[in-house]
XYZ file of C-alpha atoms in Angstrom:
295
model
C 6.095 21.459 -14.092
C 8.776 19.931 -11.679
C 9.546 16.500 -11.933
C 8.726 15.536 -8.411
C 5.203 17.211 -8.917
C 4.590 14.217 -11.128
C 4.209 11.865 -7.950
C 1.754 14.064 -6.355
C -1.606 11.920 -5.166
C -4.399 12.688 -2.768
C -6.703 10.335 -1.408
C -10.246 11.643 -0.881
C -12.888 10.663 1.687
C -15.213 13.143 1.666
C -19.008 12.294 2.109
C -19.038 8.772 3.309
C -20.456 6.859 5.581
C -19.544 4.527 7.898
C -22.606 2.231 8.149
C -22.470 1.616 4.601
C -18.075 0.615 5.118
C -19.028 -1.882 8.065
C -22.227 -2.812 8.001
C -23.827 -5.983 6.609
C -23.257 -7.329 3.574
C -22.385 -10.716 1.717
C -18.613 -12.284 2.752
C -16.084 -11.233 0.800
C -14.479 -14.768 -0.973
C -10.812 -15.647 0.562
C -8.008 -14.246 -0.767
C -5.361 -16.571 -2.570
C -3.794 -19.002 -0.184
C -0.024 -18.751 -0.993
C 1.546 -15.937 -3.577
C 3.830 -17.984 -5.553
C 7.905 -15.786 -6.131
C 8.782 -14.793 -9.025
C 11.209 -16.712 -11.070
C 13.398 -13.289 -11.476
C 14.302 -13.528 -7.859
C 17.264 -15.266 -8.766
C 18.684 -13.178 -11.202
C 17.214 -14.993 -13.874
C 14.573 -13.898 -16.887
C 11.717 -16.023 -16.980
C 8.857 -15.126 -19.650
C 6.828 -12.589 -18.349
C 9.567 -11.148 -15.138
C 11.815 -9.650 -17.298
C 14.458 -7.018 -15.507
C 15.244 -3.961 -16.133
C 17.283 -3.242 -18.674
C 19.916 -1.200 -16.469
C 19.644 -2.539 -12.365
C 18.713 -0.246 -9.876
C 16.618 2.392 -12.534
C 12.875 3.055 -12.998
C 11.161 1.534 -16.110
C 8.933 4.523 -17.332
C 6.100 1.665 -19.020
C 2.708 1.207 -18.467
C 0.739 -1.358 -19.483
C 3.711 -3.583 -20.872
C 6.071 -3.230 -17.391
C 7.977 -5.954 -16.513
C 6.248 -6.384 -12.993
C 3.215 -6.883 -14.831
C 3.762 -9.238 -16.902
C 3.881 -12.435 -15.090
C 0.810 -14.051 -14.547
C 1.819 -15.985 -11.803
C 4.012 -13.536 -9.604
C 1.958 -11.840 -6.439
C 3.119 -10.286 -3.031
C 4.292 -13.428 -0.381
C 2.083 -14.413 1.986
C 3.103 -13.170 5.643
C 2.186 -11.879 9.352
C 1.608 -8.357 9.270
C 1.835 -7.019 13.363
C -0.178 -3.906 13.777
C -0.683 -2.862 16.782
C -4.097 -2.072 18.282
C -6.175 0.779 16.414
C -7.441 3.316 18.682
C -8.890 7.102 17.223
C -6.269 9.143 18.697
C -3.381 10.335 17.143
C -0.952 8.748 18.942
C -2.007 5.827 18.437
C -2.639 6.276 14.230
C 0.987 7.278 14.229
C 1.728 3.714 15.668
C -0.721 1.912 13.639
C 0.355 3.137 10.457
C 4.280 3.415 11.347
C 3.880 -0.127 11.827
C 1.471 -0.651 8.467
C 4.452 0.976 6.468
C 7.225 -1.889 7.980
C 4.725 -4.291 6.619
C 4.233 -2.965 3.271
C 7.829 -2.237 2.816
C 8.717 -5.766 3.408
C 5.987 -6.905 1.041
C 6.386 -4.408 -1.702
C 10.348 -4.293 -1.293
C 10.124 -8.460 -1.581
C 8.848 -7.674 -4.476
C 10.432 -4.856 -6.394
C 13.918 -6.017 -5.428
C 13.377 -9.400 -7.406
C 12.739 -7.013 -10.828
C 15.635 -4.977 -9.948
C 14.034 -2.047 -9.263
C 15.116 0.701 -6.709
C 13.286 0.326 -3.847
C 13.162 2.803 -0.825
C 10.585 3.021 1.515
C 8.312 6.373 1.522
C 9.119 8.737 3.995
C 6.457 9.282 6.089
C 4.889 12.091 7.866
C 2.260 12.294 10.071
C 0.985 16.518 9.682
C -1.236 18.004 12.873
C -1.809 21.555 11.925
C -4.348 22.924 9.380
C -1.870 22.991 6.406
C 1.285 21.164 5.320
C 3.932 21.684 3.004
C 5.022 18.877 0.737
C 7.525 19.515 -2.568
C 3.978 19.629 -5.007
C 2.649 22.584 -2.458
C 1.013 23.356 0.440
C -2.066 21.210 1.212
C -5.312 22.301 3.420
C -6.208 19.483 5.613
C -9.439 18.446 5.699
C -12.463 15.525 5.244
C -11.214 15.647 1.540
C -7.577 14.855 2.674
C -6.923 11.336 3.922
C -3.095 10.639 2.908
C -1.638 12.197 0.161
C 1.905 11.084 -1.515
C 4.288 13.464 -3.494
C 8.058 12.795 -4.080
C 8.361 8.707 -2.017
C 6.775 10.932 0.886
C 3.471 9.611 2.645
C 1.599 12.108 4.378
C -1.526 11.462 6.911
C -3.213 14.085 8.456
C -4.988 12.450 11.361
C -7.423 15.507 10.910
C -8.325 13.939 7.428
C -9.336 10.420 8.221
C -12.913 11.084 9.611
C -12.963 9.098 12.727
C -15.990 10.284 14.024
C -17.492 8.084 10.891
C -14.997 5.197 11.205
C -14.260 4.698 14.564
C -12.197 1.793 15.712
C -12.393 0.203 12.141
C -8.997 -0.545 11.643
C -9.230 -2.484 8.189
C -10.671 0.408 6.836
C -8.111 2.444 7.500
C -5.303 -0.156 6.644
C -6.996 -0.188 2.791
C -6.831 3.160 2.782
C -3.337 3.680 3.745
C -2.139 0.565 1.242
C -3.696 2.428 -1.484
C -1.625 5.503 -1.159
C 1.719 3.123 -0.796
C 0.106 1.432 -3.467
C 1.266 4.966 -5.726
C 4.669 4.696 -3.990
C 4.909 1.422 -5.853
C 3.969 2.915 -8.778
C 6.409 5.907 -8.145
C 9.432 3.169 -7.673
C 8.558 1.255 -10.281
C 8.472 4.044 -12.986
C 4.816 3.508 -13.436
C 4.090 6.589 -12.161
C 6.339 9.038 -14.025
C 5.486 7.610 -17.328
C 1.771 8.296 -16.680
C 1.971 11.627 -15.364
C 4.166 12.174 -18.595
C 1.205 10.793 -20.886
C -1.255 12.683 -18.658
C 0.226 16.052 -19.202
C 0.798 15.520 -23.248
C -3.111 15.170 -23.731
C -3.757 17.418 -20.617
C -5.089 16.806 -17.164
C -8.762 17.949 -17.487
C -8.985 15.991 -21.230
C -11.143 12.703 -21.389
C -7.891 10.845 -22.231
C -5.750 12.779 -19.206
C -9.086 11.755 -16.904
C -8.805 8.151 -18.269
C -5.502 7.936 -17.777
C -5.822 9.440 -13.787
C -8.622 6.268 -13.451
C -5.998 3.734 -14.327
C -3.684 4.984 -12.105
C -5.642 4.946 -9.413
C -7.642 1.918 -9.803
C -4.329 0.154 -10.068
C -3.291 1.521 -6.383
C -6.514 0.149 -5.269
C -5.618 -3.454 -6.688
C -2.064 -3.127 -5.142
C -4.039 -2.179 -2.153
C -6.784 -5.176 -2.379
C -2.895 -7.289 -2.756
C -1.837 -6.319 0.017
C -4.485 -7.062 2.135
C -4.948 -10.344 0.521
C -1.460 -11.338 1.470
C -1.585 -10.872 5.150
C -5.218 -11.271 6.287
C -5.297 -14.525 8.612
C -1.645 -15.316 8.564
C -0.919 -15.534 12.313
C -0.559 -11.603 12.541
C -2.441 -8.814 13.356
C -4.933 -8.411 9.632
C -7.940 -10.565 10.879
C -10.997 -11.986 8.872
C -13.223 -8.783 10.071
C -10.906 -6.485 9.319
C -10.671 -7.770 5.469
C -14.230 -8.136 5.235
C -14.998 -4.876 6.533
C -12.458 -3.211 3.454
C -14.083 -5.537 1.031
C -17.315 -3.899 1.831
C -16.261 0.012 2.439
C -14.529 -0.027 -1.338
C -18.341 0.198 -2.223
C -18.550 3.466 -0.618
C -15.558 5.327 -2.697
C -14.982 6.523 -6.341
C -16.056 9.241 -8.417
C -19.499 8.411 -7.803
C -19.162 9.620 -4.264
C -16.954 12.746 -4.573
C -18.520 13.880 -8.100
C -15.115 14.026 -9.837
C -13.885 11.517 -13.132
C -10.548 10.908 -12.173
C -10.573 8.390 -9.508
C -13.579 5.297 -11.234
C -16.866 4.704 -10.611
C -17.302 3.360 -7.055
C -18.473 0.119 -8.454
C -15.116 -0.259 -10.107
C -13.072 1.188 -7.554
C -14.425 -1.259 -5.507
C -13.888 -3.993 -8.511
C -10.225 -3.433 -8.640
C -9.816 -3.284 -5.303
C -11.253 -6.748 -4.878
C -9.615 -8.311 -7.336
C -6.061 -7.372 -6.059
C -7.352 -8.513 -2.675
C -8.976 -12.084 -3.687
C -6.151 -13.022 -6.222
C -2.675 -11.541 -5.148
C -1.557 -11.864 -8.991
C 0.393 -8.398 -9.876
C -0.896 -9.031 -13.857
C -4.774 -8.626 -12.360
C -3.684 -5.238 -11.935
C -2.864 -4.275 -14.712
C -5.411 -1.321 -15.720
C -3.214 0.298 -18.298
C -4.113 -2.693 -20.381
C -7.995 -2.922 -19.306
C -10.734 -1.990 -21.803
C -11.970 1.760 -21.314
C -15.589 0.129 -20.130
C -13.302 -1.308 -17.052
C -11.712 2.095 -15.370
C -15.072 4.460 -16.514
């Protein structure tokens, strides 16, 4: 298996609905008011934001990596400008070209105060049936939403069901900050030391399907992060459009697509909300959660 296969990362959407992602339900509790900076961001080592041991390399850990050991460190509170969402795709290119300056300068904030090598993903934006990434050639289709391989970002506009979503922009947003949410985990080193675990015990095992849930649930509490941090800060991420993710993470997970390597929908949604309602990076970390937590 090729290294950069390692990174590879689909996001499914197939079978949902969008009543159940915007409709009623209760509010979803405000996010953190300020995301405190990590004490490392001055070269130092505080306990719990230790560096790498060599700057500018990966960390291949999981549940004891240095980002995730702070209890107090989370992404900076800013204006994210998006411009208006519209179901063409024209204007999804904009919308998420512009999504992707945000999360780089949130996520780079970040990784850059561990020492860490951060690049932004590349990304691309397919319109044909098919597309070739370095981990193959995918199909596009209601199962394909944004799929990551090698600090590439794919999205298929064909694969983001529209006619369910329509103008629900937050939805989308979530969606998209999940799969940067593996590019994190991909600069980091997160990812390559659990795709290195996952293919010791095997893919299809219990423990490789375990170890798939934690991966994934942790993208969604990056995601939930992310969202936290910019949602009614002067930009674009309004009130509505956070509430509306809040309530369409209730809608994914294995639950919904009848697979075991993504978590129930009720804790796909859990993780999700936490990242979003806490913005502290140690919330996230699943690798450490009890197996009850990322079923």
């Amino acid at each position: 298996m090729t290294a950069f296969a390692l990174s590879a990362v689909v996001v499914l959407l197939a079978g949902l609905v969008v009543f159940i992602a915007v409709g009623n339900g209760p509010d979803a509790p405000s996010p953190t008011v300020a995301a405190p900076t990590s004490t490392a961001a001055s070269g130092g080592n505080a306990a719990g934001a230790a560096t790498s041991s060599v700057d500018g390399e990966k960390i291949l850990e999981l549940a004891n990596h240095p980002i995730l050991r702070n209890p107090d460190d989370g992404l900076q509170n800013f204006a994210c400008e998006l411009p208006e969402w519209h179901s063409d795709q024209a204007s999804a290119e904009a919308f998420f070209t512009a999504a992707d300056q945000c999360l780089n300068q949130a996520w780079g904030q970040f990784l850059e105060r561990y020492h860490l090598p951060f690049t932004p993903p590349t990304l691309h934006f397919p319109t044909g049936t098919h597309f070739t990434t370095a981990c193959g050639t995918i199909a596009v289709s209601v199962a394909t939403a944004a799929y990551y391989c090698d600090d590439n970002l794919y999205v298929p506009f064909r694969g983001l069901q529209t006619d369910q979503y329509g103008d629900n922009p937050g939805v989308y947003l979530a969606l998209f900050a999940h799969e940067y949410g593996h590019h994190v985990q991909e600069v980091a080193g997160i990812m390559d030391a659990v795709w290195q675990q996952i293919y010791a015990v095997g893919q299809n095992t219990p423990a490789g399907l375990e170890l798939s849930r934690r991966k994934e649930l942790q993208a969604q509490c990056f995601s939930g992060m992310f969202l936290g941090a910019v949602v009614d800060r002067g930009g674009s991420v309004t009130r509505d459009m956070y509430s509306k993710a809040w309530r369409d993470q209730d809608t994914r997970g294995d639950n919904t697509s009848g697979s075991a390597d993504h978590g129930t929908n009720a804790h796909y949604a859990q993780w999700w909300r936490t990242g979003a309602q806490f913005n502290r990076i140690a919330k996230c970390n699943t690798f450490a959660a009890p197996a009850a937590e990322v079923s």
